[in-house]
Amino acid sequence: MADMVTLEEIRAAQARIDGLVRVTPMRLSPALSAVAGGPVWLKCEHMQETGAFKLRGATNAAARLGKVAGVTTASTGNHGRALAHAARQLGLPAVICVSRLVPANKIAAIEALGAEARVTGASQDEAFKEARRLEREEGFALIPPFDHRDVIAGQGTLGLEILAQLPDAAAIAIPLSGGGLLAGVAAAAKAVNPRIRIIGISMERGAAMAASLAAGHPVEVEELETLADSLGGGIGLENRLTYAMCRDLMDELILVSEAEIARGIRFLGREEGETVEGAAAVGAAAVLADKLRAAPEPLVLLLSGRNIDPAQHRRILEGET
């Protein structure tokens, strides 16, 4: 078994970030329940203060720092925004390293929080090289977006929150990128209810964790443009935690196409009144594509973020991609 982040660590994180992050709503979706053949609940984490779940892990990790020159990371956008927010609360400088694939609206959101968004390279792995240089040469604390015990424990607070709100949840569908969210939520949920099913969902284009699990070890993948841009980026060839935790805790992995992601965004916007980014729509995409069912016990879809470019969201709602 993997070196697991423990329930004790996750409960400590929950106490640490209490009052610093929102408890987000959970609500039943009659429309998706009708499609899925059983109750489908939406965990509305896109209503988190910075628009995504990443605030949990970034806040927990930043709160445990000693004296540092500042904080840095590499991010596809949401973790960087969350760390910028946490750094501002702590009065720390923040440099968020991003690749050229990160959408302009996410870069602007990072800068609006007082951090520097440093664009470097054509992939998250390349952006990480600059973050590591800042750590090595300038004394910054590097808080990675997923492969870090405190980050995973912070994301795991979502698992505790879901089961507190819906104790009879039978399955949780989780957007899967580097695996910090899935690892944390799965560790928490399975510690409370070992029978619960954990379903990872990612895009067909450049899903690094899926490719790594298929290969049996972490591998590099080409980072491609996708509507689920927050799920882009590698998992790191020296991945210490999330690869093994996802391998050991995930019960099923589903991949969805770009057209299916667009349909998920459109359905959640039109039928549910929820504005979500592509990464947050993959669960709905899988249900609508008949790749994911709920029967008869409740299925939870984790809506992970809302930080989509408004013009892109409008085009998708109008039937374009």
mmCIF file of N, CA and C in Angstrom, residues 59-128:
data_model
loop_
_atom_site.group_PDB
_atom_site.id
_atom_site.type_symbol
_atom_site.label_atom_id
_atom_site.label_comp_id
_atom_site.label_asym_id
_atom_site.label_seq_id
_atom_site.Cartn_x
_atom_site.Cartn_y
_atom_site.Cartn_z
ATOM 1 N N THR A 59 -4.181 26.645 1.742
ATOM 2 C CA THR A 59 -4.298 27.292 3.046
ATOM 3 C C THR A 59 -3.701 26.420 4.141
ATOM 4 N N ASN A 60 -3.973 25.125 4.102
ATOM 5 C CA ASN A 60 -3.413 24.234 5.117
ATOM 6 C C ASN A 60 -1.884 24.211 5.047
ATOM 7 N N ALA A 61 -1.336 24.118 3.845
ATOM 8 C CA ALA A 61 0.118 24.058 3.692
ATOM 9 C C ALA A 61 0.772 25.374 4.104
ATOM 10 N N ALA A 62 0.200 26.498 3.673
ATOM 11 C CA ALA A 62 0.789 27.803 3.991
ATOM 12 C C ALA A 62 0.736 28.085 5.488
ATOM 13 N N ALA A 63 -0.318 27.625 6.131
ATOM 14 C CA ALA A 63 -0.469 27.880 7.566
ATOM 15 C C ALA A 63 0.568 27.139 8.404
ATOM 16 N N ARG A 64 1.216 26.151 7.818
ATOM 17 C CA ARG A 64 2.203 25.356 8.549
ATOM 18 C C ARG A 64 3.643 25.803 8.274
ATOM 19 N N LEU A 65 3.824 26.875 7.506
ATOM 20 C CA LEU A 65 5.165 27.348 7.178
ATOM 21 C C LEU A 65 5.804 28.088 8.345
ATOM 22 N N GLY A 66 7.129 27.990 8.408
ATOM 23 C CA GLY A 66 7.892 28.842 9.302
ATOM 24 C C GLY A 66 8.260 30.128 8.590
ATOM 25 N N LYS A 67 9.431 30.692 8.930
ATOM 26 C CA LYS A 67 9.877 31.937 8.326
ATOM 27 C C LYS A 67 10.474 31.660 6.951
ATOM 28 N N VAL A 68 9.901 32.277 5.909
ATOM 29 C CA VAL A 68 10.364 32.080 4.541
ATOM 30 C C VAL A 68 10.370 33.421 3.818
ATOM 31 N N ALA A 69 11.116 33.481 2.687
ATOM 32 C CA ALA A 69 11.168 34.715 1.896
ATOM 33 C C ALA A 69 9.862 34.968 1.161
ATOM 34 N N GLY A 70 9.150 33.912 0.893
ATOM 35 C CA GLY A 70 7.890 34.000 0.160
ATOM 36 C C GLY A 70 7.446 32.601 -0.191
ATOM 37 N N VAL A 71 6.391 32.511 -0.975
ATOM 38 C CA VAL A 71 5.893 31.205 -1.417
ATOM 39 C C VAL A 71 5.843 31.179 -2.929
ATOM 40 N N THR A 72 6.009 29.981 -3.477
ATOM 41 C CA THR A 72 5.953 29.816 -4.917
ATOM 42 C C THR A 72 5.358 28.460 -5.243
ATOM 43 N N THR A 73 4.949 28.302 -6.478
ATOM 44 C CA THR A 73 4.450 27.029 -6.973
ATOM 45 C C THR A 73 4.395 27.102 -8.486
ATOM 46 N N ALA A 74 4.114 25.968 -9.103
ATOM 47 C CA ALA A 74 3.723 25.929 -10.512
ATOM 48 C C ALA A 74 2.278 25.472 -10.557
ATOM 49 N N SER A 75 1.497 26.084 -11.437
ATOM 50 C CA SER A 75 0.055 25.861 -11.381
ATOM 51 C C SER A 75 -0.572 26.023 -12.747
ATOM 52 N N THR A 76 -1.648 25.254 -12.996
ATOM 53 C CA THR A 76 -2.480 25.485 -14.174
ATOM 54 C C THR A 76 -3.509 26.564 -13.909
ATOM 55 N N GLY A 77 -3.440 27.190 -12.745
ATOM 56 C CA GLY A 77 -4.283 28.353 -12.471
ATOM 57 C C GLY A 77 -4.928 28.360 -11.101
ATOM 58 N N ASN A 78 -5.688 27.319 -10.767
ATOM 59 C CA ASN A 78 -6.485 27.364 -9.545
ATOM 60 C C ASN A 78 -5.645 27.235 -8.282
ATOM 61 N N HIS A 79 -4.635 26.376 -8.281
ATOM 62 C CA HIS A 79 -3.760 26.277 -7.120
ATOM 63 C C HIS A 79 -2.984 27.577 -6.931
ATOM 64 N N GLY A 80 -2.534 28.147 -8.040
ATOM 65 C CA GLY A 80 -1.816 29.413 -7.951
ATOM 66 C C GLY A 80 -2.671 30.514 -7.360
ATOM 67 N N ARG A 81 -3.901 30.554 -7.769
ATOM 68 C CA ARG A 81 -4.832 31.557 -7.237
ATOM 69 C C ARG A 81 -5.059 31.327 -5.746
ATOM 70 N N ALA A 82 -5.204 30.068 -5.371
ATOM 71 C CA ALA A 82 -5.422 29.741 -3.964
ATOM 72 C C ALA A 82 -4.200 30.090 -3.119
ATOM 73 N N LEU A 83 -3.010 29.779 -3.632
ATOM 74 C CA LEU A 83 -1.802 30.086 -2.875
ATOM 75 C C LEU A 83 -1.585 31.597 -2.787
ATOM 76 N N ALA A 84 -1.913 32.320 -3.850
ATOM 77 C CA ALA A 84 -1.820 33.782 -3.803
ATOM 78 C C ALA A 84 -2.730 34.341 -2.709
ATOM 79 N N HIS A 85 -3.929 33.782 -2.604
ATOM 80 C CA HIS A 85 -4.877 34.213 -1.571
ATOM 81 C C HIS A 85 -4.326 33.912 -0.180
ATOM 82 N N ALA A 86 -3.808 32.689 0.004
ATOM 83 C CA ALA A 86 -3.267 32.306 1.311
ATOM 84 C C ALA A 86 -2.065 33.172 1.671
ATOM 85 N N ALA A 87 -1.201 33.453 0.684
ATOM 86 C CA ALA A 87 -0.013 34.281 0.929
ATOM 87 C C ALA A 87 -0.411 35.688 1.343
ATOM 88 N N ARG A 88 -1.437 36.232 0.709
ATOM 89 C CA ARG A 88 -1.897 37.570 1.065
ATOM 90 C C ARG A 88 -2.404 37.591 2.503
ATOM 91 N N GLN A 89 -3.108 36.549 2.911
ATOM 92 C CA GLN A 89 -3.599 36.481 4.298
ATOM 93 C C GLN A 89 -2.444 36.453 5.294
ATOM 94 N N LEU A 90 -1.316 35.816 4.883
ATOM 95 C CA LEU A 90 -0.171 35.666 5.775
ATOM 96 C C LEU A 90 0.858 36.782 5.608
ATOM 97 N N GLY A 91 0.628 37.678 4.645
ATOM 98 C CA GLY A 91 1.554 38.767 4.410
ATOM 99 C C GLY A 91 2.852 38.344 3.749
ATOM 100 N N LEU A 92 2.790 37.319 2.911
ATOM 101 C CA LEU A 92 3.979 36.791 2.244
ATOM 102 C C LEU A 92 3.987 37.146 0.757
ATOM 103 N N PRO A 93 5.156 37.440 0.185
ATOM 104 C CA PRO A 93 5.253 37.556 -1.272
ATOM 105 C C PRO A 93 4.953 36.205 -1.923
ATOM 106 N N ALA A 94 4.385 36.247 -3.117
ATOM 107 C CA ALA A 94 4.082 35.012 -3.836
ATOM 108 C C ALA A 94 4.430 35.171 -5.304
ATOM 109 N N VAL A 95 5.134 34.169 -5.840
ATOM 110 C CA VAL A 95 5.421 34.099 -7.270
ATOM 111 C C VAL A 95 4.820 32.794 -7.777
ATOM 112 N N ILE A 96 3.838 32.911 -8.653
ATOM 113 C CA ILE A 96 3.146 31.742 -9.187
ATOM 114 C C ILE A 96 3.647 31.500 -10.611
ATOM 115 N N CYS A 97 4.297 30.368 -10.840
ATOM 116 C CA CYS A 97 4.859 30.047 -12.147
ATOM 117 C C CYS A 97 3.818 29.285 -12.968
ATOM 118 N N VAL A 98 3.549 29.781 -14.154
ATOM 119 C CA VAL A 98 2.520 29.186 -15.013
ATOM 120 C C VAL A 98 3.086 28.989 -16.416
ATOM 121 N N SER A 99 2.523 28.036 -17.133
ATOM 122 C CA SER A 99 2.939 27.813 -18.516
ATOM 123 C C SER A 99 2.120 28.691 -19.459
ATOM 124 N N ARG A 100 2.531 28.711 -20.702
ATOM 125 C CA ARG A 100 1.821 29.503 -21.708
ATOM 126 C C ARG A 100 0.430 28.965 -21.999
ATOM 127 N N LEU A 101 0.114 27.753 -21.541
ATOM 128 C CA LEU A 101 -1.209 27.172 -21.789
ATOM 129 C C LEU A 101 -2.258 27.633 -20.787
ATOM 130 N N VAL A 102 -1.826 28.287 -19.707
ATOM 131 C CA VAL A 102 -2.792 28.724 -18.692
ATOM 132 C C VAL A 102 -3.599 29.904 -19.230
ATOM 133 N N PRO A 103 -4.930 29.830 -19.160
ATOM 134 C CA PRO A 103 -5.779 30.890 -19.718
ATOM 135 C C PRO A 103 -5.521 32.249 -19.073
ATOM 136 N N ALA A 104 -5.702 33.289 -19.874
ATOM 137 C CA ALA A 104 -5.419 34.660 -19.424
ATOM 138 C C ALA A 104 -6.273 35.044 -18.227
ATOM 139 N N ASN A 105 -7.522 34.572 -18.163
ATOM 140 C CA ASN A 105 -8.376 34.952 -17.034
ATOM 141 C C ASN A 105 -7.832 34.410 -15.715
ATOM 142 N N LYS A 106 -7.189 33.245 -15.753
ATOM 143 C CA LYS A 106 -6.630 32.676 -14.525
ATOM 144 C C LYS A 106 -5.358 33.415 -14.118
ATOM 145 N N ILE A 107 -4.564 33.837 -15.098
ATOM 146 C CA ILE A 107 -3.375 34.643 -14.794
ATOM 147 C C ILE A 107 -3.799 35.974 -14.173
ATOM 148 N N ALA A 108 -4.817 36.598 -14.756
ATOM 149 C CA ALA A 108 -5.297 37.881 -14.220
ATOM 150 C C ALA A 108 -5.819 37.726 -12.800
ATOM 151 N N ALA A 109 -6.470 36.610 -12.508
ATOM 152 C CA ALA A 109 -7.006 36.384 -11.164
ATOM 153 C C ALA A 109 -5.890 36.230 -10.134
ATOM 154 N N ILE A 110 -4.794 35.586 -10.534
ATOM 155 C CA ILE A 110 -3.634 35.456 -9.641
ATOM 156 C C ILE A 110 -3.058 36.838 -9.336
ATOM 157 N N GLU A 111 -2.885 37.637 -10.381
ATOM 158 C CA GLU A 111 -2.291 38.970 -10.210
ATOM 159 C C GLU A 111 -3.200 39.896 -9.393
ATOM 160 N N ALA A 112 -4.507 39.698 -9.506
ATOM 161 C CA ALA A 112 -5.451 40.525 -8.749
ATOM 162 C C ALA A 112 -5.316 40.311 -7.244
ATOM 163 N N LEU A 113 -4.735 39.182 -6.852
ATOM 164 C CA LEU A 113 -4.536 38.888 -5.436
ATOM 165 C C LEU A 113 -3.169 39.365 -4.939
ATOM 166 N N GLY A 114 -2.450 40.097 -5.785
ATOM 167 C CA GLY A 114 -1.189 40.682 -5.366
ATOM 168 C C GLY A 114 0.035 39.832 -5.602
ATOM 169 N N ALA A 115 -0.130 38.674 -6.242
ATOM 170 C CA ALA A 115 1.006 37.800 -6.541
ATOM 171 C C ALA A 115 1.543 38.099 -7.938
ATOM 172 N N GLU A 116 2.765 37.682 -8.181
ATOM 173 C CA GLU A 116 3.316 37.730 -9.537
ATOM 174 C C GLU A 116 2.995 36.419 -10.243
ATOM 175 N N ALA A 117 2.413 36.498 -11.424
ATOM 176 C CA ALA A 117 2.203 35.324 -12.269
ATOM 177 C C ALA A 117 3.344 35.307 -13.296
ATOM 178 N N ARG A 118 4.273 34.392 -13.127
ATOM 179 C CA ARG A 118 5.465 34.340 -13.977
ATOM 180 C C ARG A 118 5.255 33.271 -15.057
ATOM 181 N N VAL A 119 5.065 33.714 -16.301
ATOM 182 C CA VAL A 119 4.818 32.798 -17.416
ATOM 183 C C VAL A 119 6.153 32.262 -17.912
ATOM 184 N N THR A 120 6.293 30.942 -17.870
ATOM 185 C CA THR A 120 7.557 30.329 -18.269
ATOM 186 C C THR A 120 7.310 28.929 -18.815
ATOM 187 N N GLY A 121 7.682 28.722 -20.077
ATOM 188 C CA GLY A 121 7.612 27.389 -20.660
ATOM 189 C C GLY A 121 6.263 27.034 -21.232
ATOM 190 N N ALA A 122 6.233 25.855 -21.872
ATOM 191 C CA ALA A 122 5.038 25.393 -22.576
ATOM 192 C C ALA A 122 4.315 24.280 -21.836
ATOM 193 N N SER A 123 4.715 24.005 -20.585
ATOM 194 C CA SER A 123 4.056 22.952 -19.810
ATOM 195 C C SER A 123 4.212 23.253 -18.332
ATOM 196 N N GLN A 124 3.405 22.568 -17.525
ATOM 197 C CA GLN A 124 3.511 22.750 -16.084
ATOM 198 C C GLN A 124 4.865 22.253 -15.584
ATOM 199 N N ASP A 125 5.387 21.184 -16.189
ATOM 200 C CA ASP A 125 6.691 20.679 -15.776
ATOM 201 C C ASP A 125 7.773 21.739 -15.979
ATOM 202 N N GLU A 126 7.695 22.487 -17.083
ATOM 203 C CA GLU A 126 8.674 23.540 -17.327
ATOM 204 C C GLU A 126 8.498 24.690 -16.331
ATOM 205 N N ALA A 127 7.252 25.023 -16.028
ATOM 206 C CA ALA A 127 7.002 26.074 -15.035
ATOM 207 C C ALA A 127 7.564 25.674 -13.673
ATOM 208 N N PHE A 128 7.511 24.382 -13.365
ATOM 209 C CA PHE A 128 8.029 23.903 -12.093
ATOM 210 C C PHE A 128 9.529 24.138 -11.953
#
